[in-house]
XYZ file of N, CA and C in Angstrom:
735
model
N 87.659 110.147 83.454
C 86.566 110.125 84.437
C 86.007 111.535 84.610
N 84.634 111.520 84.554
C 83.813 112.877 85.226
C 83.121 112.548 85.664
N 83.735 113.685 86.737
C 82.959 114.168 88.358
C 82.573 115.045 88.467
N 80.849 115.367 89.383
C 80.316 116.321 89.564
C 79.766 116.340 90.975
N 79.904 117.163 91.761
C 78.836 116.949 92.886
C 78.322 118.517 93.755
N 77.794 118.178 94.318
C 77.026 119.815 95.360
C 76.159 119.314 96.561
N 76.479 120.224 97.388
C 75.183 119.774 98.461
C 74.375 121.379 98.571
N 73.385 121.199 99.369
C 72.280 122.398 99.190
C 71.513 122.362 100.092
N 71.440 123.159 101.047
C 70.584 122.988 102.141
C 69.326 122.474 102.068
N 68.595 122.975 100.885
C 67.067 122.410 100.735
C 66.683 123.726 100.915
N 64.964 123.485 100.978
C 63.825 124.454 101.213
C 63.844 125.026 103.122
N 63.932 123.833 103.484
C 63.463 123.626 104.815
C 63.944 123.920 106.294
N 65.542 123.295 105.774
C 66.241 123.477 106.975
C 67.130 124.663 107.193
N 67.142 124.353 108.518
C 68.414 125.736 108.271
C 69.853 126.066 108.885
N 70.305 124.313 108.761
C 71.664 123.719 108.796
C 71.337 122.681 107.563
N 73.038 122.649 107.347
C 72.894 121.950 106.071
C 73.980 120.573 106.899
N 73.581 119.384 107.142
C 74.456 118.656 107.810
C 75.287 117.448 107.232
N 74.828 117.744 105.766
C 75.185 116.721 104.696
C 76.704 117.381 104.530
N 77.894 116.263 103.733
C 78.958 116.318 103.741
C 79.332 115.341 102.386
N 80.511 115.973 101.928
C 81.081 115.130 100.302
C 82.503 115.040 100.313
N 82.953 114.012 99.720
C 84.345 114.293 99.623
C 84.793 113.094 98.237
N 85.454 114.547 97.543
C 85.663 113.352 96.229
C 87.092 113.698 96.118
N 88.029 112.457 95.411
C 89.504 112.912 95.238
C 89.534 112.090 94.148
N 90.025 112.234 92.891
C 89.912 111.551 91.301
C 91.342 111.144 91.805
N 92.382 111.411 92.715
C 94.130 110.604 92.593
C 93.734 109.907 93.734
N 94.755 109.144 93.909
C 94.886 107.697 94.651
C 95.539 108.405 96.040
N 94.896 107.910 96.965
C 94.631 107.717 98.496
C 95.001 106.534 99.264
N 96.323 106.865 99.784
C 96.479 105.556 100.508
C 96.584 104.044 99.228
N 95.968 102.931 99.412
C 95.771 101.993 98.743
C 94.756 102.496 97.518
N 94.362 103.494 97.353
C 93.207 103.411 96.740
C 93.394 104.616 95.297
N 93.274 104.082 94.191
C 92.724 104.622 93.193
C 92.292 105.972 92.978
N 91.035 106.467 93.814
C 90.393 107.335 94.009
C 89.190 106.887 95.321
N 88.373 108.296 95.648
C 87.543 107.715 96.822
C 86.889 108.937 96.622
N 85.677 108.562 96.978
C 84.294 108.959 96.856
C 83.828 108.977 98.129
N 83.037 109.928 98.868
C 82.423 109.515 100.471
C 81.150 111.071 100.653
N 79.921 110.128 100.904
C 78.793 111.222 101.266
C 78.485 110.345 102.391
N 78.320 111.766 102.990
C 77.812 111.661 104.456
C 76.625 112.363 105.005
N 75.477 112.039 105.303
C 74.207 112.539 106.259
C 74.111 112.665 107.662
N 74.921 113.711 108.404
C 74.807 113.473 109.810
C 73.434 113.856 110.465
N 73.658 113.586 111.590
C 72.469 113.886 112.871
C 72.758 113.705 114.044
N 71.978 114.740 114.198
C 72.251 115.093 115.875
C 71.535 116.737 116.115
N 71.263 117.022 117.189
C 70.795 118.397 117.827
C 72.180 119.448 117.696
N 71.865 121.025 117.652
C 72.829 121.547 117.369
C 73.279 121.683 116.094
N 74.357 121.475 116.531
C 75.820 121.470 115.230
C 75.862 119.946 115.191
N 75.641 118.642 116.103
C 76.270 117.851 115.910
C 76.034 117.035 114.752
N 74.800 117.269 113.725
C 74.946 116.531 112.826
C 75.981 116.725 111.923
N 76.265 118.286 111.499
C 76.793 118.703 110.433
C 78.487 118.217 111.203
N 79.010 118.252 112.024
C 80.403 118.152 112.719
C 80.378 116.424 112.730
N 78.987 115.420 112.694
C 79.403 114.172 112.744
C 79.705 113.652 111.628
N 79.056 114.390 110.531
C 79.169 113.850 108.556
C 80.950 114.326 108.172
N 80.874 115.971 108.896
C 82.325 116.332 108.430
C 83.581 114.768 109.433
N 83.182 115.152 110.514
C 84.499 114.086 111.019
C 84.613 112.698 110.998
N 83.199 111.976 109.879
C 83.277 110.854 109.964
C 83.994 110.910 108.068
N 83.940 111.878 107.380
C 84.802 111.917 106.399
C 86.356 112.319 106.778
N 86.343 113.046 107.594
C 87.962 113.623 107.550
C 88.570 111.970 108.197
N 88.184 111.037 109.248
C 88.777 110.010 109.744
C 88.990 108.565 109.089
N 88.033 108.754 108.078
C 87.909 107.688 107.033
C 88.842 108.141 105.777
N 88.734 109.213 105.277
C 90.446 109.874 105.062
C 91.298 109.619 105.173
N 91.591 110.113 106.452
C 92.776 109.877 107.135
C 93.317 108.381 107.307
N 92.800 107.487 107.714
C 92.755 106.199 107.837
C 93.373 105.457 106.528
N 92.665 105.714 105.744
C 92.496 105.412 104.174
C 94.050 105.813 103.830
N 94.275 107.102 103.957
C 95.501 107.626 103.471
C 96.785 106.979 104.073
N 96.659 106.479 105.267
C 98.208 106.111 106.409
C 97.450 104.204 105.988
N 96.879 104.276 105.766
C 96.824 102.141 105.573
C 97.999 101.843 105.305
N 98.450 100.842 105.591
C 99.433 100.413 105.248
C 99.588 99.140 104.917
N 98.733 98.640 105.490
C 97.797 96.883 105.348
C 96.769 96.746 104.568
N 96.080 97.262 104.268
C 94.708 96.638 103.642
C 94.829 97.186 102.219
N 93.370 97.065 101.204
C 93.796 97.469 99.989
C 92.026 97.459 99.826
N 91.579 98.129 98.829
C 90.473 98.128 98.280
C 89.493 98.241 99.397
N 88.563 97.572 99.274
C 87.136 97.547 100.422
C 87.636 97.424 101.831
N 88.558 96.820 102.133
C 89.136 95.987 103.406
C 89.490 97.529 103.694
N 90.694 98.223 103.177
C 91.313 99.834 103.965
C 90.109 100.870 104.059
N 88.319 100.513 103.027
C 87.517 101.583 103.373
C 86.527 100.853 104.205
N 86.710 99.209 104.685
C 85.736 98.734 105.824
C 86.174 99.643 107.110
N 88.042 99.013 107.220
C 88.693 99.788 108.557
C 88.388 101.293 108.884
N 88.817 102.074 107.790
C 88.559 103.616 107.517
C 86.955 103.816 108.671
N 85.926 102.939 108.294
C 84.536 103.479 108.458
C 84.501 103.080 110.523
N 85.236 101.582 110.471
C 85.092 101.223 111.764
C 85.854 102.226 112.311
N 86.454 102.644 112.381
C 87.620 103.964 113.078
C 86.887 105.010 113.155
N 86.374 105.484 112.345
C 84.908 106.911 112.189
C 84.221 106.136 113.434
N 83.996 105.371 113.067
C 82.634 105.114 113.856
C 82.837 104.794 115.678
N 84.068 104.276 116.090
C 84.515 104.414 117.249
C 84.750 105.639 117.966
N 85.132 106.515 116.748
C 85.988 108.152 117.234
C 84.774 108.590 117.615
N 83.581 108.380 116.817
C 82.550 109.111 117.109
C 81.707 109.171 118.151
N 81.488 107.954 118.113
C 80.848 107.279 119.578
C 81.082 107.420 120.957
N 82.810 107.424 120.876
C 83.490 107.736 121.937
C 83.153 109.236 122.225
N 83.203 110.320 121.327
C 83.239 111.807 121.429
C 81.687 111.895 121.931
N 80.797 111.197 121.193
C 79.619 111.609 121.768
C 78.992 111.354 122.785
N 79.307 109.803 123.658
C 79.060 109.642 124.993
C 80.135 110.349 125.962
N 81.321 111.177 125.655
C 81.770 112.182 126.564
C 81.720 113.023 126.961
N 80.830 113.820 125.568
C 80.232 115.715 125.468
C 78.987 115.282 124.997
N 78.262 116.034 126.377
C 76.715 116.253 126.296
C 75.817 116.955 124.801
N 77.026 117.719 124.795
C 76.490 118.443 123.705
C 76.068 117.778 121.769
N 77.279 116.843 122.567
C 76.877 115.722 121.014
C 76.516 114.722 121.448
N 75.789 114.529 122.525
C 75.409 112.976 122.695
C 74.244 112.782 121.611
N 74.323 111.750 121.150
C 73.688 110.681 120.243
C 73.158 110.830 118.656
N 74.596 111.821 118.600
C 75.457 112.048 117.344
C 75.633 111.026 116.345
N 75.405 111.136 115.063
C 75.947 110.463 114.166
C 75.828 110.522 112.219
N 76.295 109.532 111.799
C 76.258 110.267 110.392
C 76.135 108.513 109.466
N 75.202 109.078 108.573
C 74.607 107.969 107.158
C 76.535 108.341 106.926
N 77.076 107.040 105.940
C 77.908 106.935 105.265
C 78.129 105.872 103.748
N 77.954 106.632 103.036
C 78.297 105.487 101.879
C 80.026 106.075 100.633
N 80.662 104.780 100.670
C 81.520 105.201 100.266
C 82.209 103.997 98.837
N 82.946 104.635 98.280
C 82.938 104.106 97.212
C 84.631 104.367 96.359
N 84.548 103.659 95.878
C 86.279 103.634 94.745
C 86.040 102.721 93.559
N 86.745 103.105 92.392
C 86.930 102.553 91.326
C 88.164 102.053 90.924
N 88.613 100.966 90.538
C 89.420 100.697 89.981
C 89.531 99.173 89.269
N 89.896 99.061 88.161
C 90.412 97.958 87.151
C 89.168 97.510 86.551
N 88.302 98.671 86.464
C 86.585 98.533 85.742
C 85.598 97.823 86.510
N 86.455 97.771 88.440
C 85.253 97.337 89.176
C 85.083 98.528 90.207
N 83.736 98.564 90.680
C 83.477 100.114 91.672
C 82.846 98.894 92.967
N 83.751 99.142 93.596
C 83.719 98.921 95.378
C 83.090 99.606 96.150
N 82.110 99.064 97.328
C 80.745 100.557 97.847
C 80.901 99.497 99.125
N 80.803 100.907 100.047
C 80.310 100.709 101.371
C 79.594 101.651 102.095
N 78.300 101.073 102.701
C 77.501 101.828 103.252
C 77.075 101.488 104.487
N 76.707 102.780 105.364
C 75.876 102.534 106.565
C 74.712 103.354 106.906
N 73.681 103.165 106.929
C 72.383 104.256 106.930
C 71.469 104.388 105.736
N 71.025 105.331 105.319
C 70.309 105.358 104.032
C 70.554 106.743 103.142
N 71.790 106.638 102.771
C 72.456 107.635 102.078
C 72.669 106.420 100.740
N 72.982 106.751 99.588
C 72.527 105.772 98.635
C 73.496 105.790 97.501
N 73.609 104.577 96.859
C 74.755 104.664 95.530
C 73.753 103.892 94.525
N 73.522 104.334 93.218
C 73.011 103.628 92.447
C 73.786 103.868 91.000
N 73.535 102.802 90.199
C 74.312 102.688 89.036
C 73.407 103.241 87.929
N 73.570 103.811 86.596
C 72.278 103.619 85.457
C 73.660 103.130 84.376
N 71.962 101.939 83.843
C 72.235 101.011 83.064
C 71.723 100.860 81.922
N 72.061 101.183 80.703
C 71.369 101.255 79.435
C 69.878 102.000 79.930
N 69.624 102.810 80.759
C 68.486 103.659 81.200
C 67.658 103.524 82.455
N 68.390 102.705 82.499
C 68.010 101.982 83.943
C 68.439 102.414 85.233
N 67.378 102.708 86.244
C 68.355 102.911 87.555
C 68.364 102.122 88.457
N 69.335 101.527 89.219
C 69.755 100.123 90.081
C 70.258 100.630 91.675
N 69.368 100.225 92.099
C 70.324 100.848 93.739
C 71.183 99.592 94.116
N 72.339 99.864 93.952
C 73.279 98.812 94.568
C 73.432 98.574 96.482
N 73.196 100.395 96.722
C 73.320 99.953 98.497
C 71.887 99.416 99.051
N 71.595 99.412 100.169
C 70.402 98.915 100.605
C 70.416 99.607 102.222
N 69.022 100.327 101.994
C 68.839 101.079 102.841
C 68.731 100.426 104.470
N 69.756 100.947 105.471
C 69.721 100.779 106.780
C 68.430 101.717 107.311
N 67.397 101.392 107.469
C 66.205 102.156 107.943
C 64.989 101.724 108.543
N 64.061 102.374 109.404
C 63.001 100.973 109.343
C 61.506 101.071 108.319
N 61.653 102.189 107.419
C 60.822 101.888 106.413
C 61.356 100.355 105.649
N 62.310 100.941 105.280
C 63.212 99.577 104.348
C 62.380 98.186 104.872
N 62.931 97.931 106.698
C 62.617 96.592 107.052
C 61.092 96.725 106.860
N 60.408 97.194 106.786
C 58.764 97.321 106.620
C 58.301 96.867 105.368
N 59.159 97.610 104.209
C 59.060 97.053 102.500
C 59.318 95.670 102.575
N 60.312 95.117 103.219
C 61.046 94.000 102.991
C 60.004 92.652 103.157
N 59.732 93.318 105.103
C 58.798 92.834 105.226
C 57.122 92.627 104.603
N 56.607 93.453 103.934
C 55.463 93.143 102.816
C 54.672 94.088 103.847
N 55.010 95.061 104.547
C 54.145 95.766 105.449
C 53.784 96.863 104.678
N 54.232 97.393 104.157
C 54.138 98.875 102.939
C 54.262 98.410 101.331
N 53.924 98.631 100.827
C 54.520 98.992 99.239
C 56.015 99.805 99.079
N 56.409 99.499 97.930
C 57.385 100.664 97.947
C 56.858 101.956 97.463
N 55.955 102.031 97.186
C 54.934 103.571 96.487
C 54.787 104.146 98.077
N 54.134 103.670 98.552
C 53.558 103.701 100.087
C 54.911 104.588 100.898
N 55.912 104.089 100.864
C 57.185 104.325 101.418
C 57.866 105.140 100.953
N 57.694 105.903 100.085
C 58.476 107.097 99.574
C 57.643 108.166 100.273
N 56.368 108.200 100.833
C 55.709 109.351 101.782
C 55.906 108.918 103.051
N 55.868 107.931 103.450
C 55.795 107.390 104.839
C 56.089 108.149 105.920
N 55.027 108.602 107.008
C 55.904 109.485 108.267
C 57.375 108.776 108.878
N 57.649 107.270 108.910
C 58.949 106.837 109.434
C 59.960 106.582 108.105
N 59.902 107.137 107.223
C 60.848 107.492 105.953
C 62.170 107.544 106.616
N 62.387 108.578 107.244
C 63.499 109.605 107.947
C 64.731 108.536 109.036
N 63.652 107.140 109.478
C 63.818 107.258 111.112
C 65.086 105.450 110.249
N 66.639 105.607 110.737
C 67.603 105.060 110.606
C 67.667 103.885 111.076
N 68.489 103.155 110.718
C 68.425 101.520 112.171
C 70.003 101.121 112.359
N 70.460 101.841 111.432
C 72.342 102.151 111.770
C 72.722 103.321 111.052
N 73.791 104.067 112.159
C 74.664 105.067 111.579
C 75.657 105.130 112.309
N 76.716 105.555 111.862
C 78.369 105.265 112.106
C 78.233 106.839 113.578
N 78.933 106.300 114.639
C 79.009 106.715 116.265
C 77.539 106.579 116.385
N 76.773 106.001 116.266
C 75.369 105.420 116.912
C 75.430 104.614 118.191
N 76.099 103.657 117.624
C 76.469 102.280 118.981
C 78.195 101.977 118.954
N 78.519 101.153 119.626
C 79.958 101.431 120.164
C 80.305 100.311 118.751
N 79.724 99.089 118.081
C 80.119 98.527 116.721
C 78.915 99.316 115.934
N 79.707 99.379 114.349
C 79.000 99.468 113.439
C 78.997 98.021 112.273
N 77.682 97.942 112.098
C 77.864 96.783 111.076
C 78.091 97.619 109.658
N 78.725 97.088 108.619
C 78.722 98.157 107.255
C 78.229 96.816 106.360
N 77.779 97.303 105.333
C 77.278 96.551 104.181
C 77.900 96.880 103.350
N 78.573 95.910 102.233
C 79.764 95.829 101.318
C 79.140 95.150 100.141
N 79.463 95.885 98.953
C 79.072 95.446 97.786
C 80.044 95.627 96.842
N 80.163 94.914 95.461
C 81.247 95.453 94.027
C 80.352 95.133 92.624
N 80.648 95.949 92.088
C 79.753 96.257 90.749
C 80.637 96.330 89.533
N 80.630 95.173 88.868
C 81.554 95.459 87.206
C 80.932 96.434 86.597
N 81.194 97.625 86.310
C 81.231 98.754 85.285
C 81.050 98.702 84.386
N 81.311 97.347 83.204
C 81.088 97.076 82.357
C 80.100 97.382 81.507
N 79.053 97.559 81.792
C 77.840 97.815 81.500
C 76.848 98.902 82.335
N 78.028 100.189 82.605
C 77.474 101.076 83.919
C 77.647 102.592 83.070
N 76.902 103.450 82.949
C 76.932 104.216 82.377
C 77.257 105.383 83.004
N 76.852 105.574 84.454
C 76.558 106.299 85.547
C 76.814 106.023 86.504
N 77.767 106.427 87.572
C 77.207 106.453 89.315
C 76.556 107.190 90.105
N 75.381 107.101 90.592
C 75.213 108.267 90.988
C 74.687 107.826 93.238
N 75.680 108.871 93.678
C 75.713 108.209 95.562
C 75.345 109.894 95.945
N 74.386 109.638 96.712
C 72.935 110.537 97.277
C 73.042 110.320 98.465
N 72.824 111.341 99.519
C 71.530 111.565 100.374
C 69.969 111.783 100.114
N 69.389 111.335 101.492
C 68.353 110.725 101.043
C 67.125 112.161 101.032
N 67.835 113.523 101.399
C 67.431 114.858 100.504
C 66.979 114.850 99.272
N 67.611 113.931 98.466
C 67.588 113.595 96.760
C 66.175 112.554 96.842
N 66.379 111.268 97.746
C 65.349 110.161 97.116
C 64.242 110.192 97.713
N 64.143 111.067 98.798
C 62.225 111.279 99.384
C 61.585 112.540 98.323
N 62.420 112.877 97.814
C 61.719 113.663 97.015
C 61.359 113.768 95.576
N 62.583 113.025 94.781
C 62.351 112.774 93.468
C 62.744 111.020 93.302
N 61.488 110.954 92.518
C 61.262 109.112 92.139
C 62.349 108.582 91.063
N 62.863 107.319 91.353
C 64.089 106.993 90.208
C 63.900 107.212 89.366
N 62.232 107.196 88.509
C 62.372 107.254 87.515
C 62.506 108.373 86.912
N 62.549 109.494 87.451
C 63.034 110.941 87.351
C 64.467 111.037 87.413
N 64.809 110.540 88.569
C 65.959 110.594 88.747
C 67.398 109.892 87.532
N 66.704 108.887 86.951
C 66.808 108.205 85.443
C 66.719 109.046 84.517
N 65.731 109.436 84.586
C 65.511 110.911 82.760
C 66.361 111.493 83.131
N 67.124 112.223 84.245
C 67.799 113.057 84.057
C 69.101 112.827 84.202
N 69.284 111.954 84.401
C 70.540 111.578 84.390
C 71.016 110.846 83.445
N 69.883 110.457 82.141
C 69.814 109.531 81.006
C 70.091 111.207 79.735
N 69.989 112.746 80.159
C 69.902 113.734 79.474
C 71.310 113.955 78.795
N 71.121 114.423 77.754
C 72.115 114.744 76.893
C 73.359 115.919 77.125
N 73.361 116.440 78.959
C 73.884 117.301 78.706
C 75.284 116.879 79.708
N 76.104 117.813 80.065
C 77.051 117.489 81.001
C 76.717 116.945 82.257
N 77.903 116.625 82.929
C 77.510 115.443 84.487
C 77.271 116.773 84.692
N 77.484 118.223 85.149
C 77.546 119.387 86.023
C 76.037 119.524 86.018
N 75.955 119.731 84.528
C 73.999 119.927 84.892
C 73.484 119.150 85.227
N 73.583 117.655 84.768
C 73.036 116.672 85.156
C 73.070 117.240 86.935
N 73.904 117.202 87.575
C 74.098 117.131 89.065
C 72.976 118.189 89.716
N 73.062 119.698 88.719
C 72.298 120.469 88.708
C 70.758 120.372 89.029
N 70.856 119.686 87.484
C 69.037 119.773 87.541
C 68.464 118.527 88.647
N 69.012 117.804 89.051
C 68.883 116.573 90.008
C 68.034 117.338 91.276
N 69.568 118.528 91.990
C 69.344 119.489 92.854
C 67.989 120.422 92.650
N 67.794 120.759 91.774
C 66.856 121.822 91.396
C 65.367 120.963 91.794
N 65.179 119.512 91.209
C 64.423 119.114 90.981
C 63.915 118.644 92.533
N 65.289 118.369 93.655
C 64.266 117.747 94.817
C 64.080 119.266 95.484
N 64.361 120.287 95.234
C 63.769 121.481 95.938
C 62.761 121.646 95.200
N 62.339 121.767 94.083
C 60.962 121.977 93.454
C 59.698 120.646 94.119
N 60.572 119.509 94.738
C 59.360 119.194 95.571
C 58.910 119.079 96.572
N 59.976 120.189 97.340
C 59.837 120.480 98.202
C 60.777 120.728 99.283
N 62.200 119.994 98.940
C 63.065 120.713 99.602
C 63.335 120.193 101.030
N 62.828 119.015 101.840
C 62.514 119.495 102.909
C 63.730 118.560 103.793
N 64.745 118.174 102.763
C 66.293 118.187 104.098
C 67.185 118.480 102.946
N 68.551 118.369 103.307
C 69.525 118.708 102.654
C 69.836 117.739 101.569
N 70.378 118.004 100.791
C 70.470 117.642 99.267
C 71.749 117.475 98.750
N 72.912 116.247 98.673
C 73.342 116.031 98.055
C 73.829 115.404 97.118
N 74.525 115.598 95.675
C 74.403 114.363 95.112
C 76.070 114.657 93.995
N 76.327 112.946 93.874
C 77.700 113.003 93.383
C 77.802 112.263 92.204
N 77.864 112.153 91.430
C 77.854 111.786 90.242
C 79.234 111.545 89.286
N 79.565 110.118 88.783
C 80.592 109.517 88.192
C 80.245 109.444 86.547
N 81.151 109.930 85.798
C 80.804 109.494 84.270
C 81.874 108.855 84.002
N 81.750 108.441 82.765
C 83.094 107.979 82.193
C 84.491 107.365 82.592
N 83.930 106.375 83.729
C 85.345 105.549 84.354
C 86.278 104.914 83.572
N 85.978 104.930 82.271
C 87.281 104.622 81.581
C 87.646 104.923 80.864
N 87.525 106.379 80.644
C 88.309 107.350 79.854
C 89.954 107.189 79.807
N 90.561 107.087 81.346
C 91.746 106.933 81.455
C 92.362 105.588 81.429
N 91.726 104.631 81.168
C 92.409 103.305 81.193
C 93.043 102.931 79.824
């Protein structure tokens, strides 16, 4: 397996509140685990809600003792998402705190994803790029609804604006998906730094390029600051899941 990832403040901002966490050995029940996070909040609290909604989904993940696969990273996310909620209706200072989460594991040539917000996992497929999560947002419900285009919606002034994120409300709903590998060339799980700024099908050429995942991850980065940069930027990238099998 190769792994690559980075986050990058961008052009614009000047906190970086995005968060990554990759571990290639087995965690708790799990194989390996993958987790990007987009917080928000005033202050510090975005960047402190992405970091502690990874360190608790971690943690969680690691002491399971019951669950296995999606089920120990559903619990993992509901536990983030209580800790958070709770912390932020107690201290003013983080009230109405919270963080995008999408998270992910591989094992036995199937990749397991869970997401909340519009932080993103997509697969490429013989050249193809596939978004497996589905954006929690209210552009999204607007596309869905036939109110925008999806052309329309990659500029949109309510692009930005969420409709769930983990310590938002006292439940979080998560959206759960699994993807046979079989025919997966690529993973690649983003903040949405990466997808308001560069179009899949960019995001496809370059990740379809002949060179290592590192540059690949590279030029990805390079490319949403050249259009501008204007939130934080990260992106994680899976090759070769069955090198070791």
């Amino acid at each position: 397996m190769k792994v690559s990832f980075k986050t990058d403040i961008g052009c614009t901002r000047s906190q970086n509140q995005d968060a990554v966490f990759v571990s290639e050995k087995p965690v708790g029940p799990l194989e390996n685990l993958f987790i990007v996070a987009d917080g928000m909040g005033g202050h510090n609290a975005g960047d402190y809600a992405s970091k502690k909604a990874i360190d608790l989904i971690f943690s969680s993940i690691r002491e399971d003792e019951e669950d296995s696969g999606i089920s120990a990273i559903q619990r993992g996310i509901t536990i983030a998402n209580r800790e958070i909620f709770i912390e932020a209706s107690q201290n003013q200072e983080k009230s109405g705190m919270g963080t995008t989460v999408v998270v992910a594991t591989i094992e036995n040539g199937m990749l397991e994803v869970a997401n909340v917000g519009d932080s993103r996992l997509y697969v490429l497929s013989k050249g193809d790029l596939i978004q497996v999560t589905r954006d929690h947002s209210v552009i999204e419900e607007m596309v869905r609804k036939g109110e925008v285009s999806r052309e329309m919606a990659q500029k949109h002034p309510k692009r930005n604006l969420i409709t769930r994120a983990v310590g938002a409300e006292e439940e979080v709903r998560i959206d759960l998906f699994d993807v046979d590998l079989s025919d997966v060339d690529a993973v690649l799980m983003c903040t949405d730094g990466l997808t308001t700024m560069v179009e899949d099908a960019k995001i496809a050429e370059i990740m379809s390029l002949g060179m290592t995942v590192e540059h690949k991850v590279a030029a990805l980065i390079k490319e949403a600051n050249a259009g501008g940069g204007k939130d934080n930027i990260t992106v994680l990238m899976i090759e070769s899941m069955f090198d070791e099998v």
